Coordinates of C-alpha atoms in Angstrom, one line a residue:
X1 CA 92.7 156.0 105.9
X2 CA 93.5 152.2 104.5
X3 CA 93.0 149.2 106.3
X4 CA 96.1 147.0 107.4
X5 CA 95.1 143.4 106.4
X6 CA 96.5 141.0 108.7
X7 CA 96.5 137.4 109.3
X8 CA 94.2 135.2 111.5
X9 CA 97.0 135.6 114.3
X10 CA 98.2 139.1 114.8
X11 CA 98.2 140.4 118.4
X12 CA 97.3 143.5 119.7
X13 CA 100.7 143.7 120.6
X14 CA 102.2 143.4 116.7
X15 CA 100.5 147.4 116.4
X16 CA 102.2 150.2 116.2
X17 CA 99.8 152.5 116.3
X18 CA 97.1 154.0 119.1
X19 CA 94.3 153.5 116.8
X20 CA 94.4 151.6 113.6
X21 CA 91.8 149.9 111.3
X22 CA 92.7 146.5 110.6
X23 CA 91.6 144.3 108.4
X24 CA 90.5 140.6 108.9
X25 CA 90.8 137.6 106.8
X26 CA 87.8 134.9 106.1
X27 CA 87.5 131.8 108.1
X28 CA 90.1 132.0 110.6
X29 CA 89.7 128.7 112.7
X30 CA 88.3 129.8 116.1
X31 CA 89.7 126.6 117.7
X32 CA 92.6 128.4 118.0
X33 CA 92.3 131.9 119.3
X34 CA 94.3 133.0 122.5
X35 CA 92.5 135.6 123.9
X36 CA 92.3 137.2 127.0
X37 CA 89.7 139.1 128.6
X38 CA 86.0 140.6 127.5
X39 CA 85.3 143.9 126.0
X40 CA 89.0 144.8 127.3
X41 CA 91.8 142.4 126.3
X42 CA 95.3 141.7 126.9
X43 CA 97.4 142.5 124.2
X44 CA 98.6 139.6 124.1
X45 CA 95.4 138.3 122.4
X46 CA 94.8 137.5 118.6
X47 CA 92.8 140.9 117.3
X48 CA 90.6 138.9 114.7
X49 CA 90.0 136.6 117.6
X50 CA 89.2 139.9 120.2
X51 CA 86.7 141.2 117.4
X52 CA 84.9 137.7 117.5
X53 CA 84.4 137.2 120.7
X54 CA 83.3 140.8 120.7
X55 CA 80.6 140.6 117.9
X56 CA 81.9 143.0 115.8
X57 CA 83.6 140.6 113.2
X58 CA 82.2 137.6 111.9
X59 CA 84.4 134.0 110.7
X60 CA 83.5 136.2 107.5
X61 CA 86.1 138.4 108.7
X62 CA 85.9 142.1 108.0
X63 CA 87.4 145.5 108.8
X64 CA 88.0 146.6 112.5
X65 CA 89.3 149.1 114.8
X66 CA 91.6 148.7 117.2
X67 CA 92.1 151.3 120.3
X68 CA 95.3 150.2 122.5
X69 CA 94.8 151.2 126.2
X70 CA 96.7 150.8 129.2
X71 CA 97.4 147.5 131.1
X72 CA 94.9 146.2 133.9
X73 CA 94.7 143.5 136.3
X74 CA 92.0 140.4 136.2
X75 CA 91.1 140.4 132.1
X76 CA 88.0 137.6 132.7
X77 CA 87.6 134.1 131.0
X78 CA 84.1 134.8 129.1
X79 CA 82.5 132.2 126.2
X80 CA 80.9 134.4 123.7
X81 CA 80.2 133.6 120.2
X82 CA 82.0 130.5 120.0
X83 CA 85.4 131.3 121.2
X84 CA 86.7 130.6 125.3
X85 CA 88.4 133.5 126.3
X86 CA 91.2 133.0 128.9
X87 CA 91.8 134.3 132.3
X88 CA 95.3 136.6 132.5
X89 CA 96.2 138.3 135.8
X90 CA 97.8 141.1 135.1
X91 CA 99.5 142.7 131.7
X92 CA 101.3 145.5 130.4
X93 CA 99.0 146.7 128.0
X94 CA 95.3 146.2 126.4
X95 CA 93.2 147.0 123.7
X96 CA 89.5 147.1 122.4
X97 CA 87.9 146.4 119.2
X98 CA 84.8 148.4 117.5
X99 CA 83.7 148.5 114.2
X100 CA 85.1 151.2 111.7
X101 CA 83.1 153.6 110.6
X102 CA 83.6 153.4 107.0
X103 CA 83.1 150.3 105.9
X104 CA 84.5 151.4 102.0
X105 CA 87.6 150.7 104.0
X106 CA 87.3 146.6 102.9
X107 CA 88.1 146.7 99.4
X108 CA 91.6 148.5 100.5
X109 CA 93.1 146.0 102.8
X110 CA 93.8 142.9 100.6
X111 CA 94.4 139.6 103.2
X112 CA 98.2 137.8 101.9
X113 CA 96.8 134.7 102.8
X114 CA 93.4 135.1 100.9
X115 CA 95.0 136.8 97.7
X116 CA 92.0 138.1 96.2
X117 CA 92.7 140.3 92.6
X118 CA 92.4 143.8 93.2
X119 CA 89.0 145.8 93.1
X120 CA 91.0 148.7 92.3
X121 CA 90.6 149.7 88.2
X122 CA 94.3 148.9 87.7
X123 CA 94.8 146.5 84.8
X124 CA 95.6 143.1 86.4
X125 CA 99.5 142.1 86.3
X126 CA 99.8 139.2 84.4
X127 CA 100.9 136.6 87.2
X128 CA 104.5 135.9 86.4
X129 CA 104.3 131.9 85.4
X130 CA 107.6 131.1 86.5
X131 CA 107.3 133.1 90.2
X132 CA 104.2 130.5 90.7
X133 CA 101.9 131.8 93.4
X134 CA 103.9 134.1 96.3
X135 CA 101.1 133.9 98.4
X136 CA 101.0 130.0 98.4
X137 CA 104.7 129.5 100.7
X138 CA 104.8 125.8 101.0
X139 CA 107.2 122.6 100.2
X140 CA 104.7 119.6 99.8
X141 CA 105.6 115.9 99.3
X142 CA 102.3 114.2 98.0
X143 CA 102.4 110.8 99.8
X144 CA 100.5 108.5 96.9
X145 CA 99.1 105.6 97.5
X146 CA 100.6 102.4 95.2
X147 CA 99.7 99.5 97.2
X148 CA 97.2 96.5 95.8
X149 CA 94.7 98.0 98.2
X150 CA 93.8 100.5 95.3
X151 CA 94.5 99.0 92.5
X152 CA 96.0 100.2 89.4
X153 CA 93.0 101.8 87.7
X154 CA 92.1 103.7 90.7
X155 CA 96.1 104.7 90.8
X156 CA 95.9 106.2 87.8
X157 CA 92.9 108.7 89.3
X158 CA 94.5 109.4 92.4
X159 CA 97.5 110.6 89.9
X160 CA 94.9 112.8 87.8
X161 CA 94.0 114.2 91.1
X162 CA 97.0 115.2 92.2
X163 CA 97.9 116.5 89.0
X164 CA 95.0 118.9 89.3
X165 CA 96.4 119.8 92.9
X166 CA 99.4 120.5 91.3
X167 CA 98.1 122.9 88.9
X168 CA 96.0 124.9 90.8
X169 CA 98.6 125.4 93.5
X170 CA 100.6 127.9 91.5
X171 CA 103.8 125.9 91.0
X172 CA 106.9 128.5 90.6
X173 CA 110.3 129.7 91.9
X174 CA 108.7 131.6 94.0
X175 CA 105.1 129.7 95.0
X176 CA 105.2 126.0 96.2
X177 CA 107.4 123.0 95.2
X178 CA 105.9 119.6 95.1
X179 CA 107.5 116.3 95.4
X180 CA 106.0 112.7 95.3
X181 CA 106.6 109.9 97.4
X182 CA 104.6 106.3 96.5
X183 CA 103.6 103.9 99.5
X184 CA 103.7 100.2 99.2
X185 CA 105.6 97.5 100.5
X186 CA 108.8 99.8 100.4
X187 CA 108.7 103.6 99.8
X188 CA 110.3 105.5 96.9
X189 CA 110.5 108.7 96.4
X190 CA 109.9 109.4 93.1
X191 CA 110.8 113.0 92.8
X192 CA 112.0 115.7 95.3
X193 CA 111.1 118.8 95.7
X194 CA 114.1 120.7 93.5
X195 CA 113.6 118.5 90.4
X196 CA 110.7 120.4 88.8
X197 CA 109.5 124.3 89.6
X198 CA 107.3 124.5 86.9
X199 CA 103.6 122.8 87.0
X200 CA 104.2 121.5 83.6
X201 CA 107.2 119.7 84.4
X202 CA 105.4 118.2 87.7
X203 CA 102.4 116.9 85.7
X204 CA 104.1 115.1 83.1
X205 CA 106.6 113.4 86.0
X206 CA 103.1 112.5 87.5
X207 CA 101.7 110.8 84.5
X208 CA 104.7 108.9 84.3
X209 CA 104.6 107.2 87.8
X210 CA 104.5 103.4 87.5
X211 CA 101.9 101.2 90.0
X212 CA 104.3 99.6 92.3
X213 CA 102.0 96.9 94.8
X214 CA 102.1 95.8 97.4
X215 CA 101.0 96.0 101.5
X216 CA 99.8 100.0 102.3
X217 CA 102.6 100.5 104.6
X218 CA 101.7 104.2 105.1
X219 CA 103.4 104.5 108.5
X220 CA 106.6 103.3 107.1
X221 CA 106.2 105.3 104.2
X222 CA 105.1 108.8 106.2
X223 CA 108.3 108.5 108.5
X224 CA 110.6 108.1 105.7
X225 CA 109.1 111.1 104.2
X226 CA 109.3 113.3 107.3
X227 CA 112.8 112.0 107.7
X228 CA 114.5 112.1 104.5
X229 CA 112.5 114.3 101.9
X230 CA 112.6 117.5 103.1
X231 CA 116.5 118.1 103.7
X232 CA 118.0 121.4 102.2
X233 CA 120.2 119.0 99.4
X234 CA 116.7 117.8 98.4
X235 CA 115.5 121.2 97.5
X236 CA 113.4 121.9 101.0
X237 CA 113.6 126.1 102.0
X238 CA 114.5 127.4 104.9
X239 CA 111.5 128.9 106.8
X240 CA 108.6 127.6 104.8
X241 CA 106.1 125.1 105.9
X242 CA 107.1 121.2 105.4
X243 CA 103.5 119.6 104.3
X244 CA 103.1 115.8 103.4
X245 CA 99.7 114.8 101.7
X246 CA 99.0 111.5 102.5
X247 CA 96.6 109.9 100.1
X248 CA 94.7 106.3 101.6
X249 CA 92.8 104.5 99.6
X250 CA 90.8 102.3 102.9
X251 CA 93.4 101.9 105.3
X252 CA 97.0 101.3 106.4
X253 CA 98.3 98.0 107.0
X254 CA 100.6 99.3 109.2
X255 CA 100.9 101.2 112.6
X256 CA 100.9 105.0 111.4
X257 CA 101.1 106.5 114.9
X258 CA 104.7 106.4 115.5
X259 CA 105.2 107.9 112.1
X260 CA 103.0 110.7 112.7
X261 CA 104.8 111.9 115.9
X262 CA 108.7 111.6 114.1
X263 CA 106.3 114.2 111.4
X264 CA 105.4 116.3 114.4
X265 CA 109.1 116.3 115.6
X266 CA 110.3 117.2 112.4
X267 CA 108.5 120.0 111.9
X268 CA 106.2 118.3 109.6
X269 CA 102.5 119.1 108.5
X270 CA 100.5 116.4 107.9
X271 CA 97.2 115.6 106.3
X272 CA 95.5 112.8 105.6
X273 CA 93.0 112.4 102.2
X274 CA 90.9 108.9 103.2
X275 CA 89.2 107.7 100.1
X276 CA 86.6 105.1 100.6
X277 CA 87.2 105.0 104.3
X278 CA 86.5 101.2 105.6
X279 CA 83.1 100.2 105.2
X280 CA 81.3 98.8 109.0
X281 CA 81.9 95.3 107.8
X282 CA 85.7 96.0 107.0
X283 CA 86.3 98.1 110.5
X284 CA 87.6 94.3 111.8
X285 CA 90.3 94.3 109.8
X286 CA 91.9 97.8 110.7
X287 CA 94.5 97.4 113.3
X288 CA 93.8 101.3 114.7
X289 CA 90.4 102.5 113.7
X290 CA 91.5 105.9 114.9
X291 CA 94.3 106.2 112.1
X292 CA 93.7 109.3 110.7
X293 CA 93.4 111.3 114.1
X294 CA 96.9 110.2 115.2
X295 CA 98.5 110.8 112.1
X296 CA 97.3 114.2 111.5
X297 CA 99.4 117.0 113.0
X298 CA 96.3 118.3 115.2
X299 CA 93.4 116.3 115.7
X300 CA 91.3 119.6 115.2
X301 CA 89.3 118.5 111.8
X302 CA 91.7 121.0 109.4
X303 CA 94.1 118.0 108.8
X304 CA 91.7 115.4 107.7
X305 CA 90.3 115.5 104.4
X306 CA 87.3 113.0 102.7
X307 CA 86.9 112.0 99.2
X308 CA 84.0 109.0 98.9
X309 CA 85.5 107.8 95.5
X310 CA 88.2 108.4 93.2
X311 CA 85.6 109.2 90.7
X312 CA 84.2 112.7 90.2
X313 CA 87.0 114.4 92.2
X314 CA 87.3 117.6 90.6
X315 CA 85.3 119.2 93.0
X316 CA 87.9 118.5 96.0
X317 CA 90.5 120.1 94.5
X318 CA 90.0 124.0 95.2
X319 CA 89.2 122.9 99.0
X320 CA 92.8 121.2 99.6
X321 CA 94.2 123.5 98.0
X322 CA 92.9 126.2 99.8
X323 CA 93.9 124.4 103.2
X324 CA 97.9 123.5 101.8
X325 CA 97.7 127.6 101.0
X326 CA 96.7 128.3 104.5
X327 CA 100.2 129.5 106.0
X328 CA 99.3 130.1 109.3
X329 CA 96.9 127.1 109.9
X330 CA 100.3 124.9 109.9
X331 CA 100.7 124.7 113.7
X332 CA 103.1 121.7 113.1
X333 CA 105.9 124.5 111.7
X334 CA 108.5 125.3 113.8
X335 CA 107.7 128.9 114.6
X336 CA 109.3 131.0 117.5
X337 CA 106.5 130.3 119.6
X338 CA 107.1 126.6 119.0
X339 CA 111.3 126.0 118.7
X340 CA 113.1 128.0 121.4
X341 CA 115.0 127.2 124.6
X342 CA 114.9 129.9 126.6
X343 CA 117.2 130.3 129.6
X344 CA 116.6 132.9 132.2
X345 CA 119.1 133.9 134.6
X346 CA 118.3 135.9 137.1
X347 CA 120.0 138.1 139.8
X348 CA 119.8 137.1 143.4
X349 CA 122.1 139.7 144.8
X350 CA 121.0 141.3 148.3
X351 CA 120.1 144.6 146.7
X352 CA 117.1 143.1 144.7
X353 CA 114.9 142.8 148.0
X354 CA 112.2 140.1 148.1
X355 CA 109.7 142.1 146.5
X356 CA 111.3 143.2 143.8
X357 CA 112.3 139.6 143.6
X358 CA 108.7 138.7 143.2
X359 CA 108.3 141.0 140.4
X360 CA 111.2 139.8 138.3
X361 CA 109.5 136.3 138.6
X362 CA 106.1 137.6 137.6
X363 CA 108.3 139.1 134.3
X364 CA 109.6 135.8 133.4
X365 CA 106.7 133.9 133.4
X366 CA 105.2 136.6 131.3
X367 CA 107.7 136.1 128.4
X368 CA 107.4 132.1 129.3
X369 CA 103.9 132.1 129.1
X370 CA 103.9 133.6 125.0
X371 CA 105.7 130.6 124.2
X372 CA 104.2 126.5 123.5
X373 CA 106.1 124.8 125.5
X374 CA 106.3 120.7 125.3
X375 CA 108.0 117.8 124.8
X376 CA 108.5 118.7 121.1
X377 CA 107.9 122.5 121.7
X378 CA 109.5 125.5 123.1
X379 CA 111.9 124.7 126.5
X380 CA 112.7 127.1 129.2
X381 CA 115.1 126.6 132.1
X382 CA 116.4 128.8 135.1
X383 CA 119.3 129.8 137.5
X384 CA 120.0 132.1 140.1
X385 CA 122.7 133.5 141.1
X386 CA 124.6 135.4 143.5
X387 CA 128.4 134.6 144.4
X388 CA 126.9 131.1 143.3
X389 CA 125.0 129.7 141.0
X390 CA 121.6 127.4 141.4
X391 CA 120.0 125.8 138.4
X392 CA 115.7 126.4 139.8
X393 CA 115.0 124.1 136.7
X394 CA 116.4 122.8 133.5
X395 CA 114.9 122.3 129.9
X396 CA 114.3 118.8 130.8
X397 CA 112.5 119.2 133.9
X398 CA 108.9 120.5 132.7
X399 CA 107.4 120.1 129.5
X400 CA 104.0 121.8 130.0
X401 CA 103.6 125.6 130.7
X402 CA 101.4 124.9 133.7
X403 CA 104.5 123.2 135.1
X404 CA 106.9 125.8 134.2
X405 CA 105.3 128.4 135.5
X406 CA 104.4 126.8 138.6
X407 CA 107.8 126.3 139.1
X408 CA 108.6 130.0 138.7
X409 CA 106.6 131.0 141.1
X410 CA 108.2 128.7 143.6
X411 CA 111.6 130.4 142.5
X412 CA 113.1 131.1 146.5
X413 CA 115.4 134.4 146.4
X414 CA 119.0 133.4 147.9
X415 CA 120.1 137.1 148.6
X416 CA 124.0 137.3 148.3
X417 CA 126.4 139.0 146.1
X418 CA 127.0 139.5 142.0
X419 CA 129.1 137.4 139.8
X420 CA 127.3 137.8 136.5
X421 CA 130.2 136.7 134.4
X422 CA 130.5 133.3 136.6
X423 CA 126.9 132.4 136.1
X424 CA 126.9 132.9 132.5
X425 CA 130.0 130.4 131.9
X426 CA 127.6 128.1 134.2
X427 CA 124.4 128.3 132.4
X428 CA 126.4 128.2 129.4
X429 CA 127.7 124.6 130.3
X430 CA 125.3 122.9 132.7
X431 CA 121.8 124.4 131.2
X432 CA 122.3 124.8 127.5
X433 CA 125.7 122.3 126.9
X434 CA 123.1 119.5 126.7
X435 CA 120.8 121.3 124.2
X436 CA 123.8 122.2 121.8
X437 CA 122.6 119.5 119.4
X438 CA 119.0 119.7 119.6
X439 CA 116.6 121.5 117.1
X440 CA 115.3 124.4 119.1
X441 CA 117.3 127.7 118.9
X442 CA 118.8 129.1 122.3
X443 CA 118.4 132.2 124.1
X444 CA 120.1 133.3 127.4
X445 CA 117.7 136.5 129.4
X446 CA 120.0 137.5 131.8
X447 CA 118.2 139.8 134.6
X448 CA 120.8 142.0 137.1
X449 CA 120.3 145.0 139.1
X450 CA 124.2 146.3 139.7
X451 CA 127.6 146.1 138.6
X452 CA 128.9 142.6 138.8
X453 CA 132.3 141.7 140.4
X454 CA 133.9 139.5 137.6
X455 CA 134.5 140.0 133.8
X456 CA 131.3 139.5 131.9
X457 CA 132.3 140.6 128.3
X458 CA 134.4 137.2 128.2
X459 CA 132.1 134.8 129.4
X460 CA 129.2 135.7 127.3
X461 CA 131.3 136.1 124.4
X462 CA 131.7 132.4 124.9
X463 CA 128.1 132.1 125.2
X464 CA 127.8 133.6 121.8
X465 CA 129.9 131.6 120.3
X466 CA 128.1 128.4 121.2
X467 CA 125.3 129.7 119.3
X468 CA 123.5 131.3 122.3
X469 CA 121.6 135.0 121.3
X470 CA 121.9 137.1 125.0
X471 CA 119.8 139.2 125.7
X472 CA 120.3 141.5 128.6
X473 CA 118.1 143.4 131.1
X474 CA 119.2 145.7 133.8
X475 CA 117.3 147.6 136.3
X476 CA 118.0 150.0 139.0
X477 CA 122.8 150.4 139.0
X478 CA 123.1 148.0 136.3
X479 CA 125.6 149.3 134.4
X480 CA 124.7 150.2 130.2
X481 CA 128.5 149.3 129.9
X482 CA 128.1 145.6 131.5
X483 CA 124.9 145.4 129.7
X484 CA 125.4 146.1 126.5
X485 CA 128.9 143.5 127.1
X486 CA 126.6 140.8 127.5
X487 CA 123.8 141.5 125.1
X488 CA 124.2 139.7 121.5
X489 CA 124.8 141.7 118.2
X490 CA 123.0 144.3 116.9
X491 CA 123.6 145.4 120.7
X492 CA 120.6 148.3 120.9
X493 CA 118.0 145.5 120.6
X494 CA 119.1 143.2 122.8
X495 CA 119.6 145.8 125.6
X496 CA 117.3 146.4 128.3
X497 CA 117.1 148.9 130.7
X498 CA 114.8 150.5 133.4
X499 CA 115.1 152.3 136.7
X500 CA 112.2 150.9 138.6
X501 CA 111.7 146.9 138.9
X502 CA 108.1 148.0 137.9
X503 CA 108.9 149.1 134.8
X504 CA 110.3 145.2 133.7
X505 CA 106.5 144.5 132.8
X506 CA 106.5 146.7 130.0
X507 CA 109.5 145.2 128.4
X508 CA 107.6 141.9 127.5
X509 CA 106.3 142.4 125.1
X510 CA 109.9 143.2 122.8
X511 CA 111.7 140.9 124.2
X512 CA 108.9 138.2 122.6
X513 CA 109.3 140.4 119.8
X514 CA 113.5 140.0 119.8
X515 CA 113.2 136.2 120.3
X516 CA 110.7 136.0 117.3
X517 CA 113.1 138.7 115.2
X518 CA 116.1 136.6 116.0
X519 CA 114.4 133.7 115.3
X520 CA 113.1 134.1 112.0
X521 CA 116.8 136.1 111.0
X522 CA 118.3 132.7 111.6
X523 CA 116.3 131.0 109.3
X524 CA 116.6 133.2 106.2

């Protein structure tokens, strides 16, 4: 029986099977585990982070096994071996983690994102030179630093060093693509992303970078990266993590901030490498001693990256690498968790009943609650309807999930009839008409419980069209005809069904899954 390696963030819920050894990867940062519960956890939580908490993994990682079991109510908030787990009410399904009991098991499962060789006897494939490293996905603009602050022979290490990044990254068609940008006064880009996919190539452009001068505008330099490198003309990928490598030599003469939120906005990963970080004497002439923290895309210590000289580098460079490698550490990617607008709309006809009103609340902010909602995150809105429509909330109304799910539960029922088809041309135009140009993608849930009295195939055709993916749910006389009318393309998967109103909890998990699916498809 081989282990399944899988990253720092699988759930329980991305299983298949009832019992199934997993494998997990090395230093997965503990900062940023969701789990749920003690001994028992929601499925919902990260497995590597559930085996943790339990004791049977280290940050070493290792093999585990993981039992699903049934959903329960209260899963507790407990702080054990340095990771918080949260406090979930109620969800659909659990699981538990033990160790396995064959510990041969490890040299099976190799991690992606660690990509060790093979202990197997197999010959070693000669790593195709032109592919570059697969298991290195990333589009990196190094961000050098060309202002009189370092000077021109420490400019001419800082380019060695990022040569040596450059190498050991695994350049290719298939691995990562570099570009370089040089801060001074003004920025220039020196060369995108699609002009070299070969490390040869990059290393000689490197050599031949001339020392501009000048002020260390890094702020203005850092936004015009996150603004202008990465388009798709310029050679950036669809669905692969943006990364900018900002090299300082002391500090910024500018205000970096700003420029580190437009990153953040744009989907943009960025670390800062200080060299020769002011000294106490020079901390009066830094406009923003905190520089580095704001810039960063989480102030979590992963971002942030020390040299004391320029001199004697070679030791730094496995480390960066390692952390520009890490694909799931870049929590400034848009990911489905992170660049959705979700619209719920949900049935408020007189044959739901209160209670069963109650529990189609408790469904949405169960898929709500998967999702990192914010200001630059994941959206969520809602509207009931009946003969008429209500919008509860729009996507502009609450930009924290506490907030959004608060206002969920104060969702009041309206009881009256069922014109599915109206609502959808309303929610269409009032909730998502003033998201049409906005990053995030858009998805409609549409909840009913019977046969609606107008046309719904037209109206969420129209939905569809303005780049809205439907998915639909019925319960109870909702007809499969009217449902599957509504639901987007490949119909099966974005069709939901069940008899009882109870049975809507064990749906959230797919429909997470569907959003995710979708999401990822539309990025390809």
């Amino acid at each position: 029986l081989a282990s399944t390696a899988i990253t720092c963030f699988t759930r329980g819920l991305d299983l298949r099977k009832e019992t199934e050894d997993v494998l997990c990867p090395a230093n997965c940062p503990l900062w940023q585990f969701y789990v749920f519960g003690d001994g028992v956890y929601a499925s919902l939580s990260s497995i590597c982070g559930a085996a943790i908490h339990r004791g049977v993994i280290t940050s070493a990682g290792g093999a585990v096994r993981v039992q699903t079991l049934p959903g329960q109510e209260n899963y507790p908030a407990v702080n054990a071996n340095g990771i918080q787990s949260q406090v979930l009410t109620r969800w659909a399904s659990s699981f538990s983690v033990t160790r396995t009991k064959n510990t041969a098991l490890e040299a099976v499962g190799r991690s992606v994102s660690t990509a060790r060789p093979s202990t197997g006897k197999r010959p070693k494939k000669p790593l195709d030179k032109k592919a570059g490293n697969k298991d290195c996905k990333a589009d990196i603009a190094f961000l050098i630093d060309g202002s009189y602050n370092i000077g021109q022979r420490r400019f001419n290490l800082q380019k060695n060093f990022v040569g040596k990044v450059a190498v050991m990254l695994g350049i290719g068609t298939e691995g990562p693509h570099v570009g370089v940008v040089q801060a001074s006064e003004h920025p220039k880009i020196e060369f995108y992303l699609k002009n070299f996919t070969a490390a040869k190539e990059v290393l000689f452009a490197i050599k031949e970078l001339g020392f501009r001068g000048g002020n260390s505008n890094t702020g203005k330099a850092l936004k015009h990266t996150a603004q202008k490198f990465f388009s798709l003309e310029n050679g950036a990928r669809k669905g692969i993590p943006k990364i900018i490598v900002v090299f300082l030599d002391g500090w910024p003469s500018d205000d970096i901030e700003e420029a580190g939120i437009v990153a953040r906005e744009f989907g943009v990963n960025v670390f800062i490498v200080s060299v020769a970080r002011p000294t106490t004497e020079e901390l009066g002439m830094v406009q923003d001693i905190g520089f580095v923290d704001k810039a960063v895309c989480r102030n979590n210590g992963f971002f942030s990256y020390q040299m004391p000289t320029w001199f004697g580098t070679t030791k730094y460079v496995k480390p960066l690498v390692q952390k520009l490698c890490s694909h799931e550490q870049m929590l400034c990617s848009k990911t489905c968790y992170n660049s959705v607008n979700i619209g719920f709309l949900i049935d408020g006809s007189s044959s739901v009943g209160d209670s069963n009103f109650r529990l189609v609340l408790e469904f949405i902010s169960n898929v709500a609650k998967a999702f990192e909602i914010s200001d630059i995150g994941s959206k969520i809105a809602a509207v009931q309807f009946t003969y008429d429509q209500r919008t509860e909330f729009s996507f502009t109304d609450y930009t924290t999930k506490e907030k959004v799910l608060s206002a969920i539960r104060n969702i009041r029922y309206m009881s009256g009839g069922t014109a599915t088809g109206d609502a959808i041309s309303f929610t269409t135009r009032n909730v998502f008409g003033p998201m049409k140009d906005g990053p995030n993608k858009n998805f409609l849930i549409v909840l009913t419980d019977g046969q609606s009295y107008d046309d719904v195939r037209g109206p969420a055709a129209a939905a569809q069209k303005a780049g809205i993916t439907v998915f639909s749910v019925g319960v109870a006389w909702a007809p499969l005809d009217d449902l599957k009318d509504m639901a987007s393309e490949p119909r099966e998967s974005h069709t939901f069904f069940t008899r009882e109103f109870t049975g809507l909890e064990q749906m959230v998990p797919d429909i997470i899954r569907g959003i995710c699916k979708d999401f990822l498809d539309s990025k390809q």
